[in-house]
Tab-separated table of C-alpha atoms in Angstrom:
chain	number	residue	atom	x	y	z
M	1	MET	CA	15.906	-10.522	11.938
M	2	THR	CA	15.227	-12.328	8.487
M	3	ASN	CA	13.649	-10.227	5.866
M	4	ILE	CA	10.462	-11.569	4.250
M	5	TRP	CA	10.374	-11.464	0.287
M	6	LYS	CA	7.647	-11.882	-2.419
M	7	SER	CA	8.560	-11.588	-6.087
M	8	GLY	CA	11.630	-9.522	-5.728
M	9	ALA	CA	10.204	-6.974	-3.070
M	10	GLN	CA	10.926	-6.922	0.517
M	11	ILE	CA	7.641	-7.112	2.847
M	12	LEU	CA	8.266	-4.490	5.501
M	13	ASN	CA	7.297	-5.019	9.056
M	14	ALA	CA	5.831	-2.127	11.190
M	15	GLU	CA	9.383	-1.170	12.462
M	16	GLU	CA	11.136	-1.106	8.972
M	17	TYR	CA	8.064	0.949	7.641
M	18	ASN	CA	8.673	3.673	10.375
M	19	SER	CA	12.433	3.552	9.900
M	20	LEU	CA	11.980	4.066	6.153
M	21	ARG	CA	9.383	6.923	6.667
M	22	SER	CA	11.314	8.728	9.223
M	23	ALA	CA	14.237	8.935	6.700
M	24	MET	CA	12.124	10.580	4.190
M	25	ASN	CA	11.241	14.244	3.307
M	26	PRO	CA	7.557	15.246	4.227
M	27	THR	CA	6.354	15.112	0.655
M	28	HIS	CA	7.948	11.609	0.318
M	29	ARG	CA	6.215	10.465	3.410
M	30	LEU	CA	2.735	11.453	2.053
M	31	ILE	CA	3.489	9.486	-1.138
M	32	LEU	CA	4.919	6.475	0.860
M	33	ASP	CA	1.743	6.406	3.174
M	34	GLY	CA	-0.540	6.765	0.101
M	35	MET	CA	0.881	3.922	-1.777
M	36	LEU	CA	1.174	1.754	1.342
M	37	PHE	CA	-2.227	2.222	2.964
M	38	THR	CA	-4.141	1.962	-0.400
M	39	GLY	CA	-2.078	-0.980	-1.868
M	40	MET	CA	-2.667	0.692	-5.302
M	41	ARG	CA	-0.370	-0.093	-8.212
M	42	VAL	CA	2.000	2.674	-8.844
M	43	GLU	CA	0.295	4.004	-12.039
M	44	GLU	CA	-3.052	3.770	-10.171
M	45	PHE	CA	-1.768	5.853	-7.376
M	46	TRP	CA	-0.603	8.560	-9.684
M	47	HIS	CA	-4.006	8.611	-11.423
M	48	PHE	CA	-5.701	8.886	-8.174
M	49	CYS	CA	-3.564	11.812	-7.130
M	50	ASP	CA	-4.821	13.535	-10.398
M	51	ASN	CA	-8.344	12.631	-9.284
M	52	PRO	CA	-8.372	13.249	-5.680
M	53	HIS	CA	-12.327	13.451	-5.853
M	54	TRP	CA	-12.317	9.565	-5.812
M	55	TYR	CA	-11.730	9.746	-2.312
M	56	HIS	CA	-14.641	9.456	0.221
M	57	ALA	CA	-13.386	10.221	3.636
M	58	ASP	CA	-16.679	9.567	5.433
M	59	ARG	CA	-16.859	5.940	4.359
M	60	GLN	CA	-12.996	5.372	4.321
M	61	TYR	CA	-12.553	4.308	0.617
M	62	ILE	CA	-11.442	5.367	-2.725
M	63	GLY	CA	-13.536	4.510	-5.685
M	64	LEU	CA	-11.182	3.741	-8.819
M	65	THR	CA	-12.797	4.043	-12.139
M	66	LYS	CA	-12.063	2.086	-15.292
M	67	GLU	CA	-9.677	4.702	-16.424
M	68	ALA	CA	-7.718	4.354	-13.073
M	69	ILE	CA	-7.016	0.615	-13.656
M	70	LYS	CA	-4.035	0.460	-15.804
M	71	LYS	CA	-3.260	-3.224	-15.670
M	72	VAL	CA	-4.783	-4.831	-18.934
M	73	ARG	CA	-5.172	-8.369	-17.408
M	74	THR	CA	-7.143	-7.781	-14.330
M	75	ARG	CA	-10.081	-9.374	-12.824
M	76	TYR	CA	-11.563	-6.018	-11.472
M	77	LYS	CA	-12.220	-3.347	-14.033
M	78	GLU	CA	-13.355	-0.962	-11.444
M	79	ARG	CA	-12.853	-1.307	-7.538
M	80	THR	CA	-13.426	0.025	-4.139
M	81	VAL	CA	-10.171	0.569	-2.262
M	82	LEU	CA	-10.868	0.190	1.417
M	83	LEU	CA	-8.912	2.170	3.914
M	84	SER	CA	-7.928	1.523	7.655
M	85	HIS	CA	-8.316	4.458	10.181
M	86	ILE	CA	-4.674	5.349	9.786
M	87	GLY	CA	-4.986	5.103	6.086
M	88	ASN	CA	-7.993	7.308	6.027
M	89	ARG	CA	-6.081	10.059	7.805
M	90	ALA	CA	-2.945	9.467	5.575
M	91	ILE	CA	-5.115	9.797	2.312
M	92	GLY	CA	-6.761	12.789	3.727
M	93	ASP	CA	-3.415	14.513	3.948
M	94	LEU	CA	-2.427	13.342	0.711
M	95	VAL	CA	-5.473	14.690	-1.062
M	96	GLY	CA	-4.964	17.979	0.526
M	97	ALA	CA	-1.361	18.037	-0.602
M	98	CYS	CA	-2.566	17.067	-4.260
M	99	ARG	CA	-5.295	19.765	-4.337
M	100	ALA	CA	-2.583	22.332	-3.337
M	101	GLY	CA	-0.254	21.178	-6.038
M	102	GLU	CA	2.419	19.892	-3.561
M	103	ILE	CA	2.477	16.422	-5.032
M	104	LYS	CA	4.257	15.935	-8.349
M	105	ARG	CA	4.369	12.721	-10.208
M	106	ILE	CA	7.565	10.811	-9.782
M	107	SER	CA	8.609	8.181	-12.374
M	108	ARG	CA	8.945	4.659	-11.277
M	109	MET	CA	12.559	4.815	-11.608
M	110	GLY	CA	12.775	8.152	-9.700
M	111	TRP	CA	10.556	6.696	-6.903
M	112	GLY	CA	12.695	3.658	-6.620
M	113	ASP	CA	15.703	5.563	-6.231
M	114	ASP	CA	14.301	7.778	-3.711
M	115	ILE	CA	13.106	4.868	-1.512
M	116	LYS	CA	16.431	3.124	-1.783
M	117	ARG	CA	18.077	6.366	-0.585
M	118	ALA	CA	15.838	6.454	2.300
M	119	ALA	CA	16.445	2.818	3.021
M	120	ARG	CA	20.109	3.384	3.277
M	121	LYS	CA	19.565	6.376	5.425
M	122	ALA	CA	17.414	4.377	7.664
M	123	GLY	CA	19.845	1.554	7.906
M	124	LEU	CA	17.628	-1.083	6.401
M	125	SER	CA	19.716	-4.114	5.333
M	126	HIS	CA	18.437	-5.212	1.857
M	127	GLN	CA	18.201	-2.277	-0.451
M	128	GLU	CA	17.535	-4.488	-3.475
M	129	GLY	CA	14.187	-5.419	-2.283
M	130	ILE	CA	13.261	-1.891	-1.615
M	131	VAL	CA	11.362	-1.334	-4.894
M	132	PRO	CA	8.270	0.680	-5.579
M	133	LYS	CA	5.836	-2.698	-5.594
M	134	MET	CA	6.985	-3.271	-1.943
M	135	CYS	CA	4.371	-0.998	-0.667
M	136	ARG	CA	1.432	-2.944	-2.303
M	137	LYS	CA	2.943	-6.262	-1.211
M	138	THR	CA	3.517	-5.007	2.155
M	139	TRP	CA	-0.171	-3.769	2.609
M	140	VAL	CA	-1.647	-6.860	1.242
M	141	SER	CA	0.613	-8.897	3.589
M	142	TRP	CA	-0.409	-6.845	6.498
M	143	LEU	CA	-4.210	-7.202	5.753
M	144	MET	CA	-3.800	-11.109	5.268
M	145	VAL	CA	-1.781	-11.513	8.469
M	146	THR	CA	-4.360	-9.752	10.410
M	147	TYR	CA	-7.629	-10.621	8.692
M	148	PRO	CA	-7.011	-13.975	6.930
M	149	GLU	CA	-10.623	-14.772	7.055
M	150	ASP	CA	-11.500	-11.704	4.763
M	151	GLY	CA	-9.402	-12.661	1.917
M	152	LEU	CA	-12.044	-12.216	-0.617
M	153	ARG	CA	-12.628	-8.381	0.404
M	154	ILE	CA	-8.897	-7.830	0.606
M	155	ALA	CA	-8.546	-9.500	-2.818
M	156	ALA	CA	-11.437	-7.219	-4.255
M	157	SER	CA	-9.773	-4.162	-2.671
M	158	LEU	CA	-6.491	-4.634	-4.134
M	159	GLY	CA	-7.698	-6.066	-7.527
M	160	HIS	CA	-6.131	-9.366	-6.830
M	161	ASP	CA	-7.495	-12.888	-7.786
M	162	ILE	CA	-8.254	-14.857	-4.624
M	163	ARG	CA	-6.107	-17.763	-5.733
M	164	THR	CA	-2.983	-15.317	-5.829
M	165	MET	CA	-4.091	-14.189	-2.249
M	166	GLN	CA	-4.067	-17.780	-0.972
M	167	GLU	CA	-0.884	-18.854	-2.587
M	168	HIS	CA	1.208	-15.915	-1.897
M	169	TYR	CA	-0.083	-14.097	1.225
M	170	LEU	CA	-1.842	-16.563	3.548
M	171	SER	CA	1.141	-17.903	5.694
M	172	LEU	CA	3.704	-15.064	5.846
M	173	PRO	CA	6.160	-15.561	8.905
M	174	PHE	CA	5.692	-12.469	10.865
M	175	SER	CA	6.465	-12.902	14.533
M	176	PRO	CA	3.583	-12.346	17.263
M	177	ILE	CA	5.282	-9.128	18.203
M	178	GLU	CA	5.407	-7.960	14.355
M	179	GLN	CA	1.659	-8.943	13.933
M	180	GLN	CA	0.656	-6.995	17.125
M	181	ALA	CA	2.666	-3.880	15.761
M	182	ILE	CA	1.082	-4.387	12.294
M	183	ARG	CA	-2.391	-4.485	13.670
M	184	ALA	CA	-2.333	-0.954	14.757
M	185	TYR	CA	-1.967	0.137	11.118
M	186	VAL	CA	-5.051	-1.901	9.755
M	187	VAL	CA	-7.462	-1.340	12.483
M	188	GLY	CA	-10.635	0.012	10.820
M	189	TRP	CA	-9.974	-1.397	7.405
M	190	GLY	CA	-13.311	-2.212	5.578
M	191	GLY	CA	-15.209	-1.611	8.923
M	192	ARG	CA	-13.202	-4.008	10.869
M	193	THR	CA	-12.103	-3.499	14.447
């Protein structure tokens, strides 16, 4: 199987995600799921963990405030991070752990080391592409391959420019079998079925 890459990060398929996740301890699984199913930048994610009240389970979204958006050059100064059904459950678990003090901030370098270790344990072939930003890139890729006609809402949820979405994520080479497996993770995103 050929790996898919974007800007030095490997784009995981559902099988690779499951393998990586299985090789992690329960706390790291919560962090991986939180980073993946929100598509947040690493610093935004940690800021959210400090502010779990931004999560709205009943409407399946996280409201990121101006203080959460750490990227200086961004189109969106605030944004609504839409969640899939699985993402909503994962964030509910993460928020519970954050409120209980079970989730501690990990540096970008430390998290990179943790996910590379898990990738080796899982037998993933290209550890150099296993980097913190891979979760964000994987999530946007999964959404675009499943809902390409909804690119504007995907861009807004992830804080991307629509041109970036079209240029980088519109035609990724996932096989039909991979696309079917990915679909299970994105069902319910933004109210979609």
